[in-house]
Amino acid sequence: MPVEKFDVVVVGTGAGGGTAMKMLCEAGLRVCAINSGPRLEPAKDYRLHRQVYDLKYRGFGDPLRLQGKAHQEPYSVEESEYSEGHDLFEHDVAYSNAPGTDWYWKRCKATGGKANFWGRSSARFGDIDFKAADLDGFGENWPVDYAEIAPWFSKAERYMGVASTAQNRLSNPDGDYLPPIPWRCIDYIIQKGAEKIGVPYLPDRCAQLTVAHNGHPACHYCGNCTRGCDVGAFFSPTWFTIPDAEATKNLTLLTNALVRCVLVDENGLAKGVAYVDRGTKREVEIYAQVVVLAASCLETAHIMLNSKSRHWPSGIANSSGQLGRNLCDHLYGGPGFGYLPQLLGQPATPDNIADSTVAWMPRWQNLRNPREEKFIRGYSVYVGGGCGEFPGYYNQIEGFGSEYKGNIKRYYPTPIGALIQAPSLPSPTNFVDTDPVKKDIFGIPQLRFHFQWGENELLMWEHSKQMMIDLFKAMGGEMWGADSEPNRPGTSLHETGVCRFGANPKTSVTNKWAQTHDVPNLYICDASIFPSPTDKTTTMPIVAFAMRSCDYMLGNFRKGVHRRV
Ligand SMILES: Cc1cc2nc3c(=O)[nH]c(=O)nc-3n(C[C@H](O)[C@H](O)[C@H](O)COP(=O)(O)OP(=O)(O)OC[C@H]3O[C@@H](n4cnc5c(N)ncnc54)[C@H](O)[C@@H]3O)c2cc1C
Ligand code: SF4
């Protein structure tokens, strides 16, 4: 049968894939985007503005809905009864952990991916990150410098709409910002305390629209963001890139299509992908001149490791042996929580922005001297609190019945809690491979994790706990406690590194344009190319680097390096 062939096939419609398909469609290419799960429809799938008592299962969802699924834990806030939809999250495709590893792999398989529910923190990386190896002698530099990538950060910020202020700091360069999110009472109190102990407390860079932007409405501060925004007032592929790509009429979007591998021709070049139609369980092949993998950091590596052929016996484009290596993550955890007695009895103010990254403590360690602390690099901290709809401190207060309810009310809105974001360092013992025995329900070898926190990030964790003790003292707060240990690896959703980019094909999977060294018509548009994490989150950089890679690819189409169908 004649088979339709596309200029480009893009795997994944999240922050990276959505950006790629928008740019390529707008440039006139015929693009097929493939997404492993269903089409997300905000009006049906987000159930905001309801109280927990309006929901059948009080917000937790049907306890039986995950019965028989591979990973039975719901993904906390983002996968609650407010956004249960029709299987928006992935629980069918199993993964495995090597002995001693406890990786928690949250996946959103709906169109738009995790950025339907993300926290929106969107700081720029700087040369302190790209050239960190030069500064402290550990690991590899990135193959780009700030001057080269800054214009792409600007393009990403202008498209997404990022709210912040100019701050002139080495660790998070300033960008093109919308007005910042208004601060809450707690922010002013925390800032005063932080100043006393020499820690910056500043508006975060947040991809939430403080004013109407590019045809999207301004945020009305309902505070439900991590359950999805029903008016599209923060950047998400659902409201931004997917409609933009569809408007060109150059997009074919396939849903419930789980890509298993990249197909190669007789020369080992990419010729398309094979996917499993989840409805029929049939395997289908799609052909294209260029393949873009943007299935998210870990799933991209999974697809590549499963793309074995006589040309690529250990996975496609893996002549370096680096595919799956250098897995890094942000260590997350609560280094301190408590309350601000000076706010007891104060009326709640309508600052329903508790679900936003309003402010943060950007990295302040090792800025001038890379070895000032006991650890290298540095971490940042977010502090949450304020007049949210739901008292997030419910599990920090002991009690039962009316006494417990009374205490929840008495403390509202005084409690605050911190979250550390500490980058792990690449380590030869932290990597993913495919499980030699275990397969998922479609017969695809499972991705297997090997990961432990390292000494460097654990030193940051201890440092942050001491900082929180000092901060509570300095701001006149009362500390209730701190987490006894960090969260499980994987919790942050900021994993990096498994297809790192670099100048040397012997030590990296792609070149600096995210084009694989071995297979020039295979590109990657997600955080798997980032060689090391920073103290900042990954999504805005994923968008910026995807824009840059697609621009380079379009140049290759113009030059005839890649030919159109
Ligand atoms: C609650 C929460 C808070 C967060 N906070 C922040 C934050 O403040 N700042 C920040 O920068 N980031 C944050 N993140 C992380 C952010 O959401 C991710 O970095 C970003 O969404 C990653 O985009 P991606 O396109 O690489 O992957 P994803 O969003 O995971 O998209 C991947 C897409 O690929 C598809 N796919 C996967 N496998 C296959 C396959 N085999 N075949 C076909 N399709 C496939 C999926 O269906 C999905 O649509 C947060 C995430 C969550 C959930
Ligand atoms: S607070 Fe703003 S961005 Fe968040 S869900 Fe409400 S309107 Fe959307």
XYZ file of C-alpha atoms and ligand atoms in Angstrom:
626
model
C 0.000 0.000 0.000
C 1.284 3.526 -0.710
C 2.501 5.024 2.545
C 2.276 8.727 3.338
C 5.685 10.220 4.073
C 6.321 13.388 6.075
C 9.096 15.941 6.074
C 9.514 15.527 9.825
C 8.083 13.223 12.441
C 8.115 14.660 15.968
C 7.735 12.235 18.871
C 6.057 13.947 21.842
C 3.933 17.072 22.049
C 5.210 18.501 25.359
C 7.350 21.579 25.941
C 10.049 20.320 23.558
C 7.964 18.509 20.936
C 5.273 21.184 20.885
C 7.892 23.855 20.220
C 9.476 21.768 17.456
C 6.203 21.086 15.657
C 5.120 24.722 15.898
C 8.383 26.004 14.395
C 8.577 23.376 11.681
C 4.904 23.673 10.678
C 5.141 27.459 10.592
C 8.144 27.138 8.279
C 5.932 25.182 5.850
C 7.167 21.628 6.540
C 4.692 18.764 6.670
C 4.938 17.394 10.178
C 3.528 14.299 11.824
C 3.476 14.597 15.619
C 3.027 11.399 17.571
C 1.802 11.353 21.136
C 1.620 8.345 23.413
C -1.640 9.328 25.093
C -4.971 11.011 24.435
C -5.763 14.520 23.297
C -6.226 16.713 26.357
C -9.266 18.969 26.346
C -9.101 21.659 29.034
C -12.864 22.096 29.350
C -13.348 18.403 30.121
C -10.075 17.374 31.687
C -9.429 20.161 34.178
C -12.112 20.372 36.844
C -11.094 23.570 38.571
C -13.037 25.897 40.797
C -14.720 23.115 42.718
C -14.320 22.490 46.396
C -13.113 19.086 47.526
C -16.548 18.370 48.978
C -18.026 18.850 45.492
C -15.947 15.987 44.152
C -17.084 12.402 44.546
C -13.839 11.170 46.088
C -12.986 14.403 47.911
C -10.226 15.217 45.450
C -8.355 11.923 45.721
C -10.066 10.193 42.815
C -11.569 6.742 42.573
C -9.351 4.490 44.714
C -9.863 1.628 42.261
C -8.873 3.510 39.136
C -5.250 2.388 39.235
C -6.007 -1.214 40.084
C -3.963 -3.569 37.929
C -1.772 -0.737 36.587
C 2.008 -0.891 36.720
C 2.639 2.143 38.935
C -0.145 2.560 41.358
C 0.819 5.772 43.087
C -1.099 8.792 41.821
C 1.179 11.731 41.098
C 0.015 13.870 44.029
C -1.481 17.288 43.277
C -1.130 17.128 39.538
C -2.979 13.812 39.279
C -5.930 14.316 41.545
C -9.653 14.171 40.934
C -9.307 17.708 39.547
C -7.360 16.482 36.537
C -8.028 12.792 36.281
C -9.348 13.106 32.762
C -9.316 10.050 30.570
C -6.001 8.562 31.592
C -3.880 11.670 31.258
C -1.004 10.116 33.179
C 0.986 6.999 32.362
C 0.416 3.940 34.507
C 0.353 1.177 31.892
C 3.930 1.273 30.683
C 6.059 -0.234 33.422
C 9.647 0.725 34.266
C 12.067 -0.968 36.615
C 14.537 0.055 39.281
C 17.879 -1.731 39.772
C 18.428 -3.029 43.329
C 19.014 -0.087 45.667
C 17.393 2.459 43.326
C 14.080 4.105 44.155
C 13.389 6.285 41.084
C 9.867 7.741 40.885
C 9.084 8.258 37.208
C 6.030 10.456 36.818
C 4.817 10.706 33.251
C 2.004 12.606 31.638
C 0.985 10.960 28.394
C -1.732 13.439 27.387
C -0.959 15.900 24.602
C 1.059 18.793 25.992
C 2.761 16.503 28.513
C 3.828 17.614 31.957
C 3.736 21.318 31.123
C -0.055 21.113 31.475
C 0.631 20.929 35.190
C 4.043 22.472 35.687
C 5.195 25.000 38.302
C 6.250 27.586 35.653
C 9.566 28.599 37.231
C 11.571 29.734 34.197
C 15.022 31.143 34.951
C 17.825 31.398 32.408
C 20.975 29.343 32.682
C 24.238 31.318 32.556
C 27.927 30.804 31.899
C 28.300 29.855 35.556
C 26.377 26.724 34.471
C 27.683 26.241 30.934
C 31.319 26.665 32.005
C 31.027 25.090 35.454
C 33.681 22.475 34.645
C 36.199 25.252 33.914
C 35.339 26.903 37.217
C 35.486 23.932 39.584
C 37.226 21.273 37.503
C 34.385 18.752 37.663
C 32.743 17.105 34.634
C 32.275 18.606 31.191
C 31.433 22.116 30.006
C 28.342 22.591 27.856
C 29.147 23.043 24.147
C 27.522 26.515 24.114
C 28.102 29.748 25.915
C 25.665 32.314 27.209
C 26.184 34.835 24.384
C 25.194 32.171 21.874
C 22.053 31.026 23.639
C 20.830 34.332 25.121
C 18.865 35.382 21.978
C 17.037 32.028 22.086
C 16.188 32.514 25.756
C 14.713 35.894 24.744
C 12.669 34.306 21.951
C 11.373 31.613 24.323
C 10.531 34.141 27.054
C 8.763 36.477 24.649
C 6.674 33.630 23.274
C 5.864 31.993 26.624
C 5.399 35.189 28.655
C 7.626 35.113 31.731
C 6.988 37.448 34.666
C 9.914 38.738 36.751
C 12.231 41.684 37.436
C 15.801 42.599 36.470
C 18.082 41.357 39.270
C 21.607 41.495 37.911
C 22.759 38.176 39.342
C 25.504 35.894 38.085
C 23.579 32.686 38.667
C 20.398 33.614 36.789
C 20.857 36.239 34.070
C 18.017 38.681 33.454
C 15.620 38.221 30.554
C 12.673 39.780 28.724
C 9.986 39.900 31.348
C 6.330 40.742 31.914
C 5.598 42.609 35.181
C 6.269 40.378 38.211
C 3.572 38.507 40.123
C 2.468 40.675 43.075
C 4.006 39.625 46.347
C 2.137 38.283 49.352
C 2.554 39.507 52.945
C 4.771 36.514 53.674
C 7.175 37.462 50.891
C 8.013 40.791 52.521
C 8.567 39.128 55.899
C 10.734 36.381 54.399
C 12.716 38.896 52.367
C 13.572 40.911 55.490
C 14.717 37.770 57.312
C 16.673 36.512 54.319
C 18.451 39.856 54.016
C 19.657 39.530 57.617
C 21.325 36.181 56.887
C 22.734 37.250 53.517
C 20.423 35.183 51.317
C 18.630 36.718 48.305
C 14.833 36.485 48.222
C 13.550 37.761 44.898
C 10.687 37.469 42.433
C 11.008 34.186 40.574
C 10.972 34.070 36.782
C 7.488 32.631 36.294
C 5.818 31.736 32.971
C 2.447 32.962 34.176
C 0.772 35.883 32.438
C 0.544 38.920 34.693
C -0.870 40.803 31.680
C -2.604 39.609 28.513
C 0.084 38.339 26.172
C 0.153 37.180 22.514
C -3.611 36.583 22.484
C -3.649 34.770 25.849
C -5.539 36.277 28.805
C -3.929 37.552 31.992
C -4.018 35.288 35.039
C -6.920 35.887 37.457
C -5.045 34.279 40.378
C -7.426 31.477 41.162
C -4.457 29.459 42.436
C -5.170 26.136 40.713
C -2.286 26.052 38.250
C -0.836 22.610 38.961
C -4.196 21.129 38.033
C -4.097 22.866 34.650
C -5.278 26.339 33.689
C -8.723 26.414 32.121
C -8.188 29.817 30.485
C -4.612 29.298 29.282
C -3.038 32.050 31.374
C 0.297 30.264 31.690
C 2.482 28.706 29.044
C 1.482 25.180 28.136
C 1.638 23.375 24.798
C -2.117 22.805 25.090
C -2.816 26.541 24.887
C 0.241 27.717 22.960
C 2.275 25.515 20.640
C -0.301 22.866 19.657
C -2.960 25.372 18.452
C -0.219 27.390 16.704
C 1.002 24.311 14.845
C -2.539 23.220 13.978
C -3.377 26.674 12.605
C -0.826 26.114 9.821
C -2.724 23.053 8.516
C 0.682 21.391 8.114
C 0.274 19.162 11.158
C -0.951 15.587 11.410
C -1.349 14.717 15.085
C -1.580 11.064 16.077
C -2.701 10.243 19.609
C -2.598 7.064 21.706
C 0.417 6.100 19.614
C 3.347 4.831 21.681
C 6.597 5.019 19.761
C 8.711 1.920 20.258
C 11.757 2.670 18.139
C 13.342 4.758 15.405
C 13.460 2.907 12.077
C 16.629 3.028 9.995
C 17.397 2.589 6.306
C 20.144 0.498 4.755
C 22.723 3.147 5.708
C 21.681 3.361 9.328
C 19.981 6.748 8.859
C 16.582 7.435 10.423
C 13.685 6.711 8.081
C 10.773 7.036 10.505
C 9.417 5.461 13.660
C 7.419 2.397 14.654
C 4.619 2.928 17.151
C 2.052 0.793 18.931
C -1.531 1.923 18.410
C -2.736 1.638 21.993
C -6.327 1.028 20.923
C -5.693 -1.909 18.589
C -2.233 -2.921 19.946
C -1.062 -3.081 16.300
C 2.375 -1.823 15.362
C 2.383 0.892 12.701
C 5.291 2.527 10.819
C 5.483 6.210 9.880
C 8.152 7.515 7.499
C 9.846 10.911 7.382
C 12.989 12.638 6.136
C 13.922 13.759 9.638
C 13.004 12.366 13.056
C 12.798 14.570 16.165
C 12.663 12.815 19.528
C 11.022 14.925 22.243
C 9.364 12.266 24.338
C 10.887 13.798 27.513
C 14.410 13.232 28.775
C 14.089 9.620 29.887
C 11.584 8.351 27.336
C 13.751 9.684 24.496
C 16.666 7.603 25.810
C 14.291 4.633 26.216
C 13.213 4.841 22.560
C 16.828 5.187 21.411
C 18.032 2.265 23.543
C 15.217 0.179 22.049
C 16.198 1.232 18.499
C 18.662 -1.583 17.917
C 19.709 -2.678 14.445
C 22.802 -4.120 12.784
C 24.014 -0.533 12.397
C 23.288 0.372 16.002
C 23.599 -2.770 18.140
C 23.493 -0.880 21.462
C 20.821 1.644 20.479
C 20.622 4.254 17.742
C 23.342 6.913 17.607
C 25.231 5.315 20.482
C 28.726 4.916 19.051
C 29.976 6.976 22.026
C 28.430 4.570 24.559
C 27.010 7.674 26.312
C 23.348 6.941 25.571
C 21.570 6.535 28.915
C 24.622 7.720 30.898
C 25.068 10.864 33.050
C 21.557 10.722 34.499
C 21.100 13.690 36.818
C 18.188 15.088 38.799
C 17.324 17.850 41.205
C 17.370 16.743 44.803
C 14.047 17.951 46.215
C 12.960 18.031 49.836
C 11.619 20.266 52.575
C 14.552 21.733 54.532
C 12.260 23.675 56.859
C 8.637 24.493 57.568
C 6.817 26.417 60.277
C 4.764 29.562 60.673
C 4.986 33.298 61.103
C 3.433 34.238 64.489
C 3.271 37.913 63.484
C 0.503 36.984 61.037
C -1.663 35.082 63.564
C -5.143 36.557 63.657
C -4.529 38.657 60.552
C -7.311 38.535 57.978
C -6.626 36.467 54.881
C -5.936 38.644 51.846
C -7.056 37.556 48.384
C -3.575 36.511 47.246
C -4.660 33.197 45.800
C -1.310 32.639 44.166
C -0.068 30.002 46.552
C 0.285 27.610 43.652
C 2.756 29.851 41.820
C 6.480 30.259 42.112
C 6.065 33.854 43.208
C 9.491 34.244 44.757
C 12.618 32.188 45.328
C 16.096 32.210 46.749
C 18.256 31.930 43.642
C 21.636 30.269 44.114
C 23.832 32.369 46.386
C 26.570 29.838 47.144
C 29.969 29.593 45.381
C 29.218 32.544 43.114
C 32.538 34.360 43.237
C 34.681 31.501 44.490
C 33.588 28.117 43.104
C 34.956 26.297 46.149
C 33.823 28.570 48.952
C 31.472 25.938 50.388
C 32.040 22.278 51.215
C 30.176 21.432 48.007
C 30.657 22.632 44.431
C 28.006 24.419 42.284
C 24.931 25.548 44.214
C 21.248 25.193 44.940
C 18.146 27.385 45.072
C 15.115 27.366 47.370
C 11.424 28.127 46.854
C 9.193 29.090 49.750
C 5.458 28.426 49.616
C 2.623 29.796 51.743
C 0.013 32.524 51.698
C -3.738 32.508 51.285
C -4.256 29.495 49.089
C -7.631 27.809 48.737
C -6.330 24.668 50.439
C -4.297 24.662 53.685
C -1.197 22.895 52.429
C 0.120 22.604 55.999
C -2.656 20.153 56.964
C -0.147 17.345 57.555
C 2.178 19.469 59.682
C -0.421 19.968 62.386
C -1.292 17.174 64.781
C -4.748 16.434 66.093
C -8.149 15.107 65.257
C -11.714 16.314 64.839
C -12.815 19.782 65.847
C -9.585 20.588 67.695
C -7.639 19.797 64.526
C -9.979 21.877 62.350
C -9.722 24.722 64.853
C -5.938 24.635 64.603
C -6.008 24.607 60.803
C -8.135 27.778 60.969
C -6.077 29.362 63.741
C -2.847 29.053 61.787
C -4.282 30.088 58.411
C -2.569 31.887 56.629
C 0.654 31.931 58.658
C 2.445 28.667 57.681
C 5.300 28.614 55.187
C 7.421 25.780 53.849
C 10.613 25.597 51.811
C 11.638 23.369 48.912
C 15.300 22.878 48.008
C 16.343 22.446 44.382
C 19.857 21.001 44.399
C 21.497 19.657 41.238
C 23.097 16.235 41.348
C 26.451 15.767 39.611
C 26.940 13.303 36.745
C 28.248 10.003 38.078
C 29.243 6.788 36.287
C 26.879 4.877 38.571
C 23.802 6.955 37.691
C 22.335 5.865 34.362
C 19.452 4.130 32.581
C 19.515 1.003 30.440
C 16.882 -1.464 29.289
C 15.926 -4.297 31.562
C 17.232 -7.554 30.052
C 14.188 -9.484 31.261
C 11.205 -7.259 32.046
C 8.868 -6.031 29.307
C 5.847 -3.737 29.446
C 2.317 -4.724 28.374
C 3.217 -4.038 24.743
C 6.252 -6.318 24.891
C 8.711 -3.392 24.918
C 11.793 -3.821 27.159
C 11.365 -1.655 30.241
C 13.603 1.283 31.049
C 15.686 0.459 34.109
C 17.042 3.090 36.519
C 20.327 3.056 38.419
C 20.540 6.108 40.654
C 21.726 7.247 44.091
C 22.102 10.747 45.500
C 25.767 11.771 45.673
C 27.730 13.387 48.462
C 27.728 16.838 46.838
C 23.938 17.229 46.702
C 23.567 15.721 50.184
C 25.953 18.394 51.508
C 23.697 21.015 49.888
C 20.694 19.400 51.594
C 22.372 19.736 55.024
C 23.414 23.314 54.212
C 19.827 24.258 53.308
C 18.477 22.841 56.574
C 20.856 25.032 58.582
C 19.946 28.035 56.410
C 16.254 27.476 57.194
C 16.962 27.358 60.953
C 18.803 30.685 60.611
C 16.034 32.132 58.437
C 13.221 31.250 60.827
C 15.189 32.921 63.628
C 15.935 36.000 61.520
C 12.328 36.562 60.432
C 10.794 35.916 63.843
C 9.140 32.691 62.700
C 8.611 29.463 64.550
C 9.950 26.329 62.941
C 7.909 23.146 63.113
C 10.497 20.932 61.475
C 12.171 19.725 58.318
C 11.929 16.575 56.222
C 14.122 13.848 57.666
C 15.388 12.962 54.209
C 15.137 14.231 50.643
C 12.302 13.172 48.319
C 12.676 10.124 46.137
C 14.871 10.685 43.068
C 12.698 11.591 40.083
C 10.262 13.689 42.105
C 11.515 17.004 40.720
C 10.808 16.067 37.055
C 13.932 17.970 36.052
C 16.047 15.020 35.003
C 18.845 15.659 32.491
C 21.788 14.113 30.794
C 21.007 10.758 29.189
C 21.767 11.945 25.597
C 24.203 14.707 26.429
C 25.376 17.128 23.756
C 29.000 18.037 23.155
C 31.640 18.794 20.583
C 33.322 15.387 20.778
C 31.413 12.483 19.150
C 33.392 10.073 21.327
C 31.990 11.506 24.558
C 28.566 12.835 23.589
C 25.432 11.692 21.776
C 24.568 14.882 19.861
C 26.387 17.937 18.602
C 25.650 21.385 19.973
C 22.568 21.648 17.736
C 21.052 18.512 19.316
C 21.592 16.619 16.045
C 22.947 13.163 16.829
C 26.594 12.800 15.798
C 25.998 9.388 14.241
C 22.636 9.921 12.524
C 22.438 13.429 11.037
C 18.695 13.257 10.389
C 17.888 12.467 14.032
C 17.463 15.411 16.433
C 16.538 15.638 20.111
C 14.369 18.390 21.625
C 14.244 17.781 25.368
C 16.391 17.958 28.502
C 18.224 14.707 27.749
C 20.836 16.760 25.891
C 21.731 18.899 28.933
C 25.027 17.466 30.258
C 24.426 18.570 33.843
C 21.633 20.184 35.804
C 21.874 23.653 37.293
C 20.092 25.193 40.267
C 17.374 26.272 37.797
C 14.459 24.355 36.255
C 14.599 22.966 32.732
C 11.446 23.825 30.765
C 12.123 27.335 29.432
C 15.621 26.160 28.384
C 14.033 23.097 26.698
C 11.866 25.509 24.674
C 14.821 27.805 23.874
C 17.154 24.975 22.817
C 14.360 23.322 20.793
C 13.785 26.604 18.938
C 17.507 26.856 18.209
C 17.797 23.235 17.037
C 14.781 23.592 14.751
C 16.201 26.799 13.303
C 19.410 24.914 12.530
C 17.429 22.010 11.027
C 15.441 24.419 8.840
C 18.786 25.816 7.615
C 19.741 22.245 6.719
C 16.493 21.844 4.785
C 17.220 25.097 2.924
C 20.775 23.974 2.146
C 19.584 20.591 0.887
C 21.286 18.633 3.683
C 17.802 17.363 4.487
C 15.467 17.018 1.524
C 11.734 17.607 1.631
C 9.427 14.809 0.544
C 3.802 19.534 39.060
C 4.949 19.890 38.154
C 5.695 21.019 38.429
C 6.742 21.380 37.574
N 7.372 22.565 37.780
C 8.268 23.022 36.886
C 8.787 24.335 36.977
O 8.428 25.116 37.856
N 9.683 24.730 36.057
C 10.105 23.899 35.068
O 10.934 24.329 34.269
N 9.627 22.662 34.950
C 8.708 22.199 35.824
N 8.172 20.951 35.690
C 8.745 20.049 34.687
C 8.213 20.329 33.300
O 6.855 20.056 33.253
C 8.999 19.483 32.312
O 10.348 19.904 32.339
C 8.541 19.657 30.885
O 7.167 19.548 30.785
C 9.247 18.622 30.026
O 8.814 18.740 28.708
P 9.094 17.600 27.672
O 8.461 18.028 26.391
O 10.540 17.287 27.646
O 8.404 16.278 28.253
P 6.872 15.959 28.593
O 6.167 17.147 29.063
O 6.893 14.755 29.456
O 6.261 15.571 27.186
C 6.603 14.398 26.544
C 5.505 14.034 25.574
O 5.963 12.903 24.851
C 4.960 11.942 24.799
N 5.606 10.622 24.788
C 6.353 10.080 25.765
N 6.780 8.865 25.401
C 6.301 8.660 24.150
C 6.397 7.587 23.235
N 7.101 6.479 23.503
N 5.738 7.698 22.059
C 5.024 8.810 21.753
N 4.919 9.865 22.578
C 5.560 9.783 23.757
C 4.099 12.141 26.023
O 2.803 11.709 25.737
C 4.196 13.644 26.242
O 3.165 14.303 25.595
C 7.102 20.549 36.495
C 6.339 19.411 36.216
C 5.249 19.089 37.029
C 4.408 17.898 36.672
S -3.870 31.181 38.910
Fe -3.848 32.070 36.863
S -2.533 30.742 35.654
Fe -3.117 29.618 37.526
S -4.931 28.415 36.945
Fe -5.682 30.369 37.803
S -5.890 31.761 36.019
Fe -4.644 30.013 35.367
